[in-house]
């Protein structure tokens, strides 16, 4: 059984409060991560004990849930950092078709069919996972189990997107935290999103623009 | 969604999303503890349960602040005696001790949330002041927490964000019409009585 460690990021020291919820969320993520690390470490230790072997599936699911919790915390912290202007993106150069293909094989409840031609783009950490969450949200909210992701250089097109889903994405309305984090991240790194004729068009920054 | 409420609402939704995997961890740990297990597995599971509970409490506090920030906080206030409230807060603490004395008076507060807030402030005063024990003297609607060291003062006033619990406690007390101020080595907490 393999349990991956949840992401842990360096945490800033004490923060002067300016009544900013974003500051508080940063502290909350730190506090929550402390307890989560205990849960995770103990679940991992438990999985190695012989008397647990027969009940290994429960422990594996506990570990998977703890990992999901960690990812949600990462997303919440990311939005808080962007909101509080603390965000310093660590961007790496990548190929857009490679990003799309990696996103398509992320664990998901939907199938993502990738096609098109890539180009050099700049991507931040966690980009494939976040793109996968957007694709999953767009498909499931539109009542579908699959979705197309067509790559045109630095432009990624997800389709079909229902009118309600498009509106929610553009107006940032009641989005799951991973999707809200993706929208915020794309905008904070110089990219953009727009909905056009049942397609969500995601323009990603390129080395010449973003670099 | 209006810009000033967008982020608090997002935080509230995030708290909701975070509860789902947490419920899985807690539920499975609970199920496993009902089966026969050798040591140290049983002890580890108890620790997982305790950590999960703590995570749930932290999420409650974060969700509370998000509701307050977005103007959607509607406290369910009840008239209670301030001394009983302080005693209830003392009972919530485990590692740190809170010694309660004084004379109570009727106050109008959300009971559980205020009791927890007082406990969290006492814990922050003890932890950041390096004390194992702090005292809470009740004078009607005013509660005096001491000693509050120079380093603990900004934390229990919510001016320096070091822990979520203390900041959430301050947000709650202010949202229900109470106030907090540091006077020397005391934190004076005034609870609403109307």
Short mmCIF file of C-alpha atoms in Angstrom, two decimals, chain A residues 25-180:
data_model
loop_
_atom_site.label_atom_id
_atom_site.label_comp_id
_atom_site.label_asym_id
_atom_site.label_seq_id
_atom_site.Cartn_x
_atom_site.Cartn_y
_atom_site.Cartn_z
CA UNK A 25 -7.23 31.66 5.74
CA UNK A 26 -3.44 31.49 5.39
CA UNK A 27 -3.13 30.84 9.13
CA UNK A 28 -6.05 28.41 9.05
CA UNK A 29 -4.40 26.37 6.31
CA UNK A 30 -1.28 26.13 8.45
CA UNK A 31 -3.27 24.99 11.52
CA UNK A 32 -5.32 22.51 9.49
CA UNK A 33 -2.21 21.09 7.87
CA UNK A 34 -0.72 20.35 11.30
CA UNK A 35 -3.62 18.08 12.27
CA UNK A 36 -3.76 16.63 8.78
CA UNK A 37 -0.11 15.63 8.94
CA UNK A 38 -0.90 13.69 12.14
CA UNK A 39 -3.81 11.89 10.47
CA UNK A 40 -1.74 11.12 7.42
CA UNK A 41 1.33 9.92 9.26
CA UNK A 42 -0.71 7.69 11.57
CA UNK A 43 -2.71 6.20 8.69
CA UNK A 44 0.55 5.44 6.92
CA UNK A 45 2.03 3.82 10.03
CA UNK A 46 -1.16 1.83 10.56
CA UNK A 47 -1.05 0.48 7.03
CA UNK A 48 2.23 -1.24 7.91
CA UNK A 49 0.82 -3.11 10.93
CA UNK A 50 -0.09 -6.79 10.48
CA UNK A 51 -3.39 -6.65 12.42
CA UNK A 52 -4.60 -3.94 10.05
CA UNK A 53 -3.77 -5.92 6.90
CA UNK A 54 -7.27 -7.43 6.63
CA UNK A 55 -8.82 -4.02 6.95
CA UNK A 56 -6.30 -2.42 4.59
CA UNK A 57 -8.96 -1.02 2.26
CA UNK A 58 -10.33 1.23 5.02
CA UNK A 59 -6.87 2.52 5.85
CA UNK A 60 -6.12 3.08 2.15
CA UNK A 61 -9.33 5.10 1.82
CA UNK A 62 -8.43 7.08 4.93
CA UNK A 63 -5.08 7.92 3.35
CA UNK A 64 -6.73 8.88 0.05
CA UNK A 65 -9.19 11.14 1.88
CA UNK A 66 -6.38 12.77 3.81
CA UNK A 67 -4.59 13.39 0.53
CA UNK A 68 -7.73 14.92 -0.96
CA UNK A 69 -8.04 17.09 2.13
CA UNK A 70 -4.44 18.23 1.60
CA UNK A 71 -5.13 19.14 -2.03
CA UNK A 72 -8.21 21.13 -1.05
CA UNK A 73 -6.08 22.98 1.50
CA UNK A 74 -3.52 23.74 -1.21
CA UNK A 75 -6.30 25.17 -3.38
CA UNK A 76 -7.76 27.25 -0.55
CA UNK A 77 -4.34 28.57 0.35
CA UNK A 78 -3.65 29.42 -3.28
CA UNK A 79 -6.82 31.51 -3.56
CA UNK A 80 -6.02 33.21 -0.25
CA UNK A 81 -2.49 34.04 -1.42
CA UNK A 82 -3.79 35.52 -4.66
CA UNK A 83 -6.49 37.44 -2.78
CA UNK A 84 -3.94 38.82 -0.30
CA UNK A 85 -1.36 39.67 -3.01
CA UNK A 86 1.14 37.23 -1.49
CA UNK A 87 1.20 35.06 -4.55
CA UNK A 88 4.58 34.53 -6.14
CA UNK A 89 4.06 32.00 -8.90
CA UNK A 90 6.75 29.48 -9.60
CA UNK A 91 6.30 29.02 -13.36
CA UNK A 92 7.88 26.35 -15.50
CA UNK A 93 8.04 26.12 -19.27
CA UNK A 94 5.98 23.23 -20.68
CA UNK A 95 4.23 22.08 -23.81
CA UNK A 96 0.48 22.75 -23.82
CA UNK A 97 -0.38 19.36 -25.35
CA UNK A 98 1.71 17.69 -22.64
CA UNK A 99 -0.20 19.63 -19.99
CA UNK A 100 -3.52 18.58 -21.53
CA UNK A 101 -2.47 14.93 -21.74
CA UNK A 102 -1.24 14.90 -18.14
CA UNK A 103 -4.50 16.49 -17.01
CA UNK A 104 -6.46 13.83 -18.93
CA UNK A 105 -4.86 10.99 -16.97
CA UNK A 106 -5.38 12.59 -13.54
CA UNK A 107 -7.84 10.57 -11.40
CA UNK A 108 -11.27 11.85 -12.36
CA UNK A 109 -14.92 10.89 -12.70
CA UNK A 110 -14.94 11.92 -16.37
CA UNK A 111 -13.03 11.04 -19.53
CA UNK A 112 -11.09 13.85 -21.18
CA UNK A 113 -10.38 13.43 -24.92
CA UNK A 114 -7.33 15.45 -25.91
CA UNK A 115 -6.46 16.54 -29.46
CA UNK A 116 -4.73 19.38 -31.27
CA UNK A 117 -1.26 20.82 -31.46
CA UNK A 118 0.80 22.18 -28.61
CA UNK A 119 3.09 25.13 -28.08
CA UNK A 120 5.43 26.34 -25.42
CA UNK A 121 3.59 27.79 -22.40
CA UNK A 122 4.33 28.78 -18.82
CA UNK A 123 2.60 26.73 -16.15
CA UNK A 124 2.52 27.00 -12.37
CA UNK A 125 2.71 24.12 -9.88
CA UNK A 126 -0.32 21.77 -9.79
CA UNK A 127 -1.48 22.92 -13.27
CA UNK A 128 -2.44 19.41 -14.55
CA UNK A 129 -4.49 18.59 -11.46
CA UNK A 130 -6.27 21.93 -11.56
CA UNK A 131 -7.01 21.65 -15.29
CA UNK A 132 -8.39 18.16 -14.66
CA UNK A 133 -10.70 19.54 -11.95
CA UNK A 134 -12.03 22.21 -14.35
CA UNK A 135 -12.67 19.58 -17.04
CA UNK A 136 -14.42 17.35 -14.49
CA UNK A 137 -16.55 20.23 -13.19
CA UNK A 138 -17.51 21.33 -16.71
CA UNK A 139 -18.49 17.82 -17.76
CA UNK A 140 -20.39 16.80 -14.62
CA UNK A 141 -22.23 20.11 -14.31
CA UNK A 142 -23.38 19.69 -17.92
CA UNK A 143 -24.57 16.16 -17.13
CA UNK A 144 -21.82 14.46 -19.13
CA UNK A 145 -19.21 11.82 -18.41
CA UNK A 146 -16.79 12.96 -21.06
CA UNK A 147 -15.47 16.21 -22.47
CA UNK A 148 -13.19 17.35 -25.29
CA UNK A 149 -10.00 19.30 -24.69
CA UNK A 150 -8.65 20.72 -27.93
CA UNK A 151 -5.24 22.37 -27.86
CA UNK A 152 -4.44 25.22 -30.28
CA UNK A 153 -0.99 26.32 -29.21
CA UNK A 154 -1.36 28.28 -25.99
CA UNK A 155 -5.16 28.18 -26.26
CA UNK A 156 -7.03 25.28 -24.66
CA UNK A 157 -10.68 24.71 -25.52
CA UNK A 158 -12.98 22.62 -23.35
CA UNK A 159 -16.30 21.64 -24.92
CA UNK A 160 -19.20 21.25 -24.73
CA UNK A 161 -19.87 23.69 -21.91
CA UNK A 162 -23.48 24.30 -20.89
CA UNK A 163 -24.68 27.89 -20.66
CA UNK A 164 -25.09 27.63 -16.85
CA UNK A 165 -21.60 26.19 -16.43
CA UNK A 166 -20.09 28.90 -18.60
CA UNK A 167 -21.83 31.60 -16.59
CA UNK A 168 -20.70 30.08 -13.28
CA UNK A 169 -17.10 29.90 -14.50
CA UNK A 170 -16.96 33.43 -15.83
CA UNK A 171 -18.84 35.01 -12.90
CA UNK A 172 -16.99 32.81 -10.39
CA UNK A 173 -20.25 31.72 -8.84
CA UNK A 174 -20.41 28.88 -6.31
CA UNK A 175 -17.44 27.12 -7.86
CA UNK A 176 -15.79 24.19 -6.10
CA UNK A 177 -12.57 25.34 -4.48
CA UNK A 178 -10.29 23.61 -7.02
CA UNK A 179 -12.11 25.26 -9.93
CA UNK A 180 -12.13 28.67 -8.23
#
